[in-house]
Each structure stands twice: as structure tokens, then as C-alpha cells.
XYZ file of C-alpha atoms in Angstrom:
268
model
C -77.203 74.719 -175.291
C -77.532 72.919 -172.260
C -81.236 74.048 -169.995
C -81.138 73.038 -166.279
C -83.692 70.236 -165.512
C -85.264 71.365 -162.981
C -85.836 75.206 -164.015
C -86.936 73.787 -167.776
C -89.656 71.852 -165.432
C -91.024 74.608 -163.704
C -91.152 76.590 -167.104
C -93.165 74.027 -168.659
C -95.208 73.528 -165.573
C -96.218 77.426 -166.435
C -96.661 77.094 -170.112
C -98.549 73.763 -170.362
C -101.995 75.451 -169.924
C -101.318 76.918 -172.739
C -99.207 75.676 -174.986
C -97.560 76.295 -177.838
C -99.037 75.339 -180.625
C -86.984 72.606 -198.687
C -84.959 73.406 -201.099
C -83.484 69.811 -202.011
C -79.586 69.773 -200.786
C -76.876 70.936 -203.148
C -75.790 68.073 -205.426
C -72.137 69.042 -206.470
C -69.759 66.966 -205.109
C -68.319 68.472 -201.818
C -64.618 68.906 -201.658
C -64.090 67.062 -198.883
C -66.017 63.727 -200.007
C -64.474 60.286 -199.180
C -61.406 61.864 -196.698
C -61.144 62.140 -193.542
C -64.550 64.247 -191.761
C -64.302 65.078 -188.078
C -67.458 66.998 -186.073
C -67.022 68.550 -183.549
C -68.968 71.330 -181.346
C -71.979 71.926 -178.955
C -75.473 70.032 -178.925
C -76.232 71.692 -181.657
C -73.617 69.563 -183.479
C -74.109 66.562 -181.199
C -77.857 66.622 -182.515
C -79.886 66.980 -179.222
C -83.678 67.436 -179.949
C -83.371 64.819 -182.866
C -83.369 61.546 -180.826
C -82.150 58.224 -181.980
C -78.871 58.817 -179.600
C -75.826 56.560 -180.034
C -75.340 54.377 -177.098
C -71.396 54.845 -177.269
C -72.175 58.786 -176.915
C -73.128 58.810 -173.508
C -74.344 62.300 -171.625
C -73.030 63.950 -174.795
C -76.408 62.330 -176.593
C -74.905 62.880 -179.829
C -77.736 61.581 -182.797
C -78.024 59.350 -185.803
C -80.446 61.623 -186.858
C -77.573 65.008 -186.644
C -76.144 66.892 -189.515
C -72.639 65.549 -189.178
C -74.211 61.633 -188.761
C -76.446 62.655 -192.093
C -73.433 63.937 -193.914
C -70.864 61.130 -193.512
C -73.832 58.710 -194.716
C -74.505 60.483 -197.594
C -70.974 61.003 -198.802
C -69.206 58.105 -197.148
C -65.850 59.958 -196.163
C -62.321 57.257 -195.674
C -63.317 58.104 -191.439
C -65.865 59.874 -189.390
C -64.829 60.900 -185.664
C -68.006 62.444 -184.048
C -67.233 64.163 -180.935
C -69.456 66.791 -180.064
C -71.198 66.793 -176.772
C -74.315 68.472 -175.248
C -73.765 71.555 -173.410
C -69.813 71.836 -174.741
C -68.131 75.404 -174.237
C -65.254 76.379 -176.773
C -62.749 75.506 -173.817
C -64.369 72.082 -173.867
C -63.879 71.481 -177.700
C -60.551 72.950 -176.813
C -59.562 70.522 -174.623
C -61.930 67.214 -175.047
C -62.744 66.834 -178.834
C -59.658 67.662 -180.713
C -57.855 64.726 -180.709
C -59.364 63.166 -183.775
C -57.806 65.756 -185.674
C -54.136 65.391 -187.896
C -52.852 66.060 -191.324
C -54.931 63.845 -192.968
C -58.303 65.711 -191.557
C -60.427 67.045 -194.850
C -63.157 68.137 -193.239
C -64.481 69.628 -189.984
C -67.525 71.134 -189.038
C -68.583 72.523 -185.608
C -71.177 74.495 -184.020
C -69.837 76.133 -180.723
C -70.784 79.392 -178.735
C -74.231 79.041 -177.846
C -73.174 77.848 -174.412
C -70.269 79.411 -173.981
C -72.829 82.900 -173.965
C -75.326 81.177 -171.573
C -78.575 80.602 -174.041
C -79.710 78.216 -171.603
C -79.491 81.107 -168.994
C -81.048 83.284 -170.564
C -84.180 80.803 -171.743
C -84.525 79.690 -168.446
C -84.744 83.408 -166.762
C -87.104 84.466 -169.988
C -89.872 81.688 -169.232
C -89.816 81.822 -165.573
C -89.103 85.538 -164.481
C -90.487 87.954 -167.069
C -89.193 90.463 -169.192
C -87.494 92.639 -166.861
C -85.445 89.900 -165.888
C -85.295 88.663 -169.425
C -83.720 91.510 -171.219
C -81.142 91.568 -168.555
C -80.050 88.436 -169.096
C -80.158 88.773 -172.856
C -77.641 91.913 -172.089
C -75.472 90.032 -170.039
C -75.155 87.221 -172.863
C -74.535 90.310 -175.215
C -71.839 91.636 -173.095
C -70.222 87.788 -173.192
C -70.371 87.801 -176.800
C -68.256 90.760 -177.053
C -65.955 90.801 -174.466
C -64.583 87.056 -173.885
C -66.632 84.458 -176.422
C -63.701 86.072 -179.310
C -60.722 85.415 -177.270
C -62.401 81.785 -176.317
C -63.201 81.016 -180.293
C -59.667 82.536 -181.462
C -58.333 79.740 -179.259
C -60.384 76.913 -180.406
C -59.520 78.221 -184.154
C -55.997 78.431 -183.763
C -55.907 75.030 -182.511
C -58.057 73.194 -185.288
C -55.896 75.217 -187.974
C -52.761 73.715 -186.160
C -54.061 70.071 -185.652
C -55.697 69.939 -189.211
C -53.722 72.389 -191.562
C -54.953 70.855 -194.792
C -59.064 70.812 -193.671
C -61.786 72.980 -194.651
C -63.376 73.928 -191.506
C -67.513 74.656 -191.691
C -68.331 76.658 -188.877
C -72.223 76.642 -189.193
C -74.042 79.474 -186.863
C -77.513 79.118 -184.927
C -81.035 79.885 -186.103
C -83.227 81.923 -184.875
C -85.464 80.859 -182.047
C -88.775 81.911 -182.582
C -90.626 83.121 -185.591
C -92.360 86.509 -184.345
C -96.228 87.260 -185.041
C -96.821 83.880 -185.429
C -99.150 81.322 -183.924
C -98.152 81.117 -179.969
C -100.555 82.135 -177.867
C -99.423 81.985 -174.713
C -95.511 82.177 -173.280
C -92.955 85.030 -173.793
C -93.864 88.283 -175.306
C -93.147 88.664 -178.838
C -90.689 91.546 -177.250
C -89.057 89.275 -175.216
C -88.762 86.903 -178.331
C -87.129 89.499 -180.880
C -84.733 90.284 -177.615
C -83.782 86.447 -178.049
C -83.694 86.802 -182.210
C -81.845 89.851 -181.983
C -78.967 88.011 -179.654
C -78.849 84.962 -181.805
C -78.154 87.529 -184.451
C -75.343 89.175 -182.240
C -74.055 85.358 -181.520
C -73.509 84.658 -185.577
C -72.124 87.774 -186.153
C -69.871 87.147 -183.683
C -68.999 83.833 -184.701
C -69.403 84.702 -188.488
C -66.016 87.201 -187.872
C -63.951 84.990 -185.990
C -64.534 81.842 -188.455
C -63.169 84.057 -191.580
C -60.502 85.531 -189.856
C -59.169 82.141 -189.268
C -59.883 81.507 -192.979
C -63.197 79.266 -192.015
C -66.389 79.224 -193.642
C -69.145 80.763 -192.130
C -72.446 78.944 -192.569
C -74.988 80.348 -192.302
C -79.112 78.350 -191.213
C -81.203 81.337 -190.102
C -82.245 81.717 -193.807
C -82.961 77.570 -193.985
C -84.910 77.507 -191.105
C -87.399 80.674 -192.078
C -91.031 79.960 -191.234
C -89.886 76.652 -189.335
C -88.943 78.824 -186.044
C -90.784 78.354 -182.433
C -94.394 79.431 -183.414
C -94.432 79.021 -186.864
C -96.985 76.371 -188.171
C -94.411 73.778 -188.985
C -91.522 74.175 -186.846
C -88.129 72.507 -186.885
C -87.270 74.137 -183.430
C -88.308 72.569 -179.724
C -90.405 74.880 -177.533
C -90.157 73.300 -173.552
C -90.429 69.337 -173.677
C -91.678 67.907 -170.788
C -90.882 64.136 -171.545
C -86.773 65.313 -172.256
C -85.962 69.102 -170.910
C -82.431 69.309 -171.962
C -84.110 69.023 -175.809
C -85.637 72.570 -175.173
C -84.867 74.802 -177.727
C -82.827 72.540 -180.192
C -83.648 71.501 -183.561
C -85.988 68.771 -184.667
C -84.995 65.933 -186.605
C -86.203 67.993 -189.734
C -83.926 71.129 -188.293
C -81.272 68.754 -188.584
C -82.150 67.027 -191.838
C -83.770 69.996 -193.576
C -82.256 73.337 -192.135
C -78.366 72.233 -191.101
C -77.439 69.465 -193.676
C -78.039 71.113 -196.906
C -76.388 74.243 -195.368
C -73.627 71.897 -194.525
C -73.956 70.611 -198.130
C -73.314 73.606 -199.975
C -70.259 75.006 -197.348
C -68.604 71.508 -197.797
């Protein structure tokens, strides 16, 4: 989910005063092992927040350290294409990332939607104009969700099933933001953060019915990530990072490692 640089400086300009203060992966062999593995997707995907960016990747800043780099390592599929790129829409997977796909394709995985419904929006309006504002925009993202992101993810589906008949497609969902009651004392209101929960909620749910529809599996991280949320004690989540603002609000190296790969693990 991409955050505008400059707004994502001004809201950590007004939190700074304050601050904010595993289950071992599956081991069954995953179906999809030594063929053909293509990721595709958002940042999410791409592995922004995790560092150690490949130099061939660009503005996309897709990671060593992501899920779908940690996957092909492990399991050493016949060809890895890596395509996902910060801040990519469903229309932009559409029309940018599929072309690794064919016949031979075994395995793809993607995260996608999160941008598409304007999280970055809706963070950005959250930290820097209050709740009023907030809750609108976490409407307006609702209304998104229901009323276009469907149409813009049966697309996207359609064309994956039609480029890679043969694959098992892993869609993997979004965790949950912030863990409430816990240790932040300053920043949103723990309102304003269950109005953010609550839409990542609406997001997979979302997501979760298109994927099976289209005969994809749904995986599911909110449940691997529990008690590593924004304001938990160890988190795998960013808060605001003033040294690289567009790693706001994505997962750690240990969100990838530890929360998305074994999920990834078990779905594949």
C-alpha cells in the first residue's frame, strides 16, 4: 500500500514526541515444489518494510527478505518470476505482471487490493486529520470494496486462470494493523484503530470470496500475525518510519518470514 512521502512526513513529524513504542512452517511437501512459481501482487507481495531490495527491482523495491523470495529458496522451484511492485492496483497486475505466466506455471501467489481500496488514503487522513475525518475515509474505502474492487479482482482472476490453467493460485489476504489495548501511547484512538481492523476485515472478506469463486485459495495471516500487530510488544508491522515513509504500515522482515511464509507454506 503505497503512503505519500510527504503526508507520511508530516504524520511522523506529529507522532515522534511520542512514539510508538511461531509456529515452525508446515513441513509437507507443497504441491507445487520444483515447477514453475510466479509472484505476483502489491508491496505486500513485493516485500516493502523488509529491506534488502533487489537492485534489478527498481521503484517496485521488491525484497530478498519477502515471502515469495523465502519460498522459492526453500523449495527451489524449475523458475521463479517475481513481479510484484509497490503500490500495484489489480489493473496494474492486470496489465504489467502477467506475462511470466503459461501452461507450465505451478504456482502463483499474490497479494492485491490493499491499494486498489486506498489504505494509504485512509492512513494518511487517520494520522493527520482526526477521527472525524478518519472514519470517513475508512467508509469511503468500504464503499470501494464493495462496489468496484470485485469487478477489478474478477478481472485479474479470470486472466491468471486463462494464462496459467494448470496453477494453484494462493491468494494470501492482509493482517490486521494494529493490535487494540495494547502498548501505544500516543497516535490514533484505539476507535480509530478498530475502524482500520474492522476494514482490513471487510478487505479479506472481500478478497476471501472472489479468490474461491475463481477456484483460488484463500490464505489467510490475520491469525499468524496475532499479538505481533502495531502496538503489541513485539510487532511484525511498521508504525510511521521516518528514515523510509513508503515502509509505513508494511510488514517487518519477521511479518514476512514468520506471519506470510508459513501461511504460504501450508496453502502451497
Amino acid at each position: 500500500m503505497r503512503q505519500s512521502r510527504i503526508a507520511l512526513w508530516a504524520a511522523a513529524a506529529l507522532l515522534v514526541s511520542g512514539g510508538l513504542t511461531g509456529a515452525a512452517p508446515a513441513q509437507a511437501v507443497p504441491r507445487a515444489e520444483g515447477a514453475g512459481y510466479v509472484a505476483l501482487g502489491d508491496s505486500y507481495s513485493a516485500g516493502v518494510g523488509a529491506g534488502g531490495y533487489l537492485d534489478s527491482s527498481g521503484n517496485c523495491l521488491r525484497s530478498s527478505h519477502s515471502y515469495p523470495a523465502l519460498w522459492a529458496a526453500e523449495h527451489a522451484p524449475s523458475s521463479f518470476s517475481f513481479t510484484a511492485c509497490d503500490g500495484a492496483r489489480a489493473g496494474d497486475v492486470l496489465t504489467g505482471q502477467l506475462g511470466p505466466l503459461s501452461a507450465r506455471t505451478a504456482l502463483v501467489t499474490l497479494t492485491v487490493g490493499g491499494s486498489d481500496a486506498g489504505f494509504g488514503r485512509v492512513m494518511t487522513v487517520c494520522v493527520l486529520l482526526g477521527s472525524s475525518a478518519c472514519r470517513t475515509a475508512v467508509a469511503d474505502a468500504n464503499a470501494y470494496m464493495d462496489e468496484t474492487l470485485p469487478r477489478d479482482l474478477d478481472r485479474l482472476y479470470t486472466a491468471i486462470a486463462d494464462r496459467a490453467p494448470a496453477a494453484h493460485v494462493v491468494v494470501l489476504g492482509y493482517p490486521y494493523l494494529y493490535k487494540l489495548d495494547g502498548i501505544c501511547t500516543a497516535g490514533l484512538a484505539d476507535s480509530d484503530r478498530a475502524a482500520i481492523d474492522d476494514a482490513v476485515d471487510h478487505l479479506d472478506s472481500v478478497i476471501h470470496r472472489r479468490a474461491t469463486r475463481h477456484g483460488f485459495t484463500f490464505a489467510d495471516v490475520r491469525g499468524a500475525f496475532a499479538d505481533h500487530e502495531i502496538c503489541s510488544v513485539s510487532p511484525w508491522m511498521r508504525s510511521v518510519n521516518l528514515l523510509a515513509p513508503n515502509e509505513s504500515y508494511h510488514p517487518t522482515p519477521l511479518g514476512q518470514s514468520h506471519g506470510y511464509l508459513p501461511v504460504l507454506t501450508t496453502a502451497a
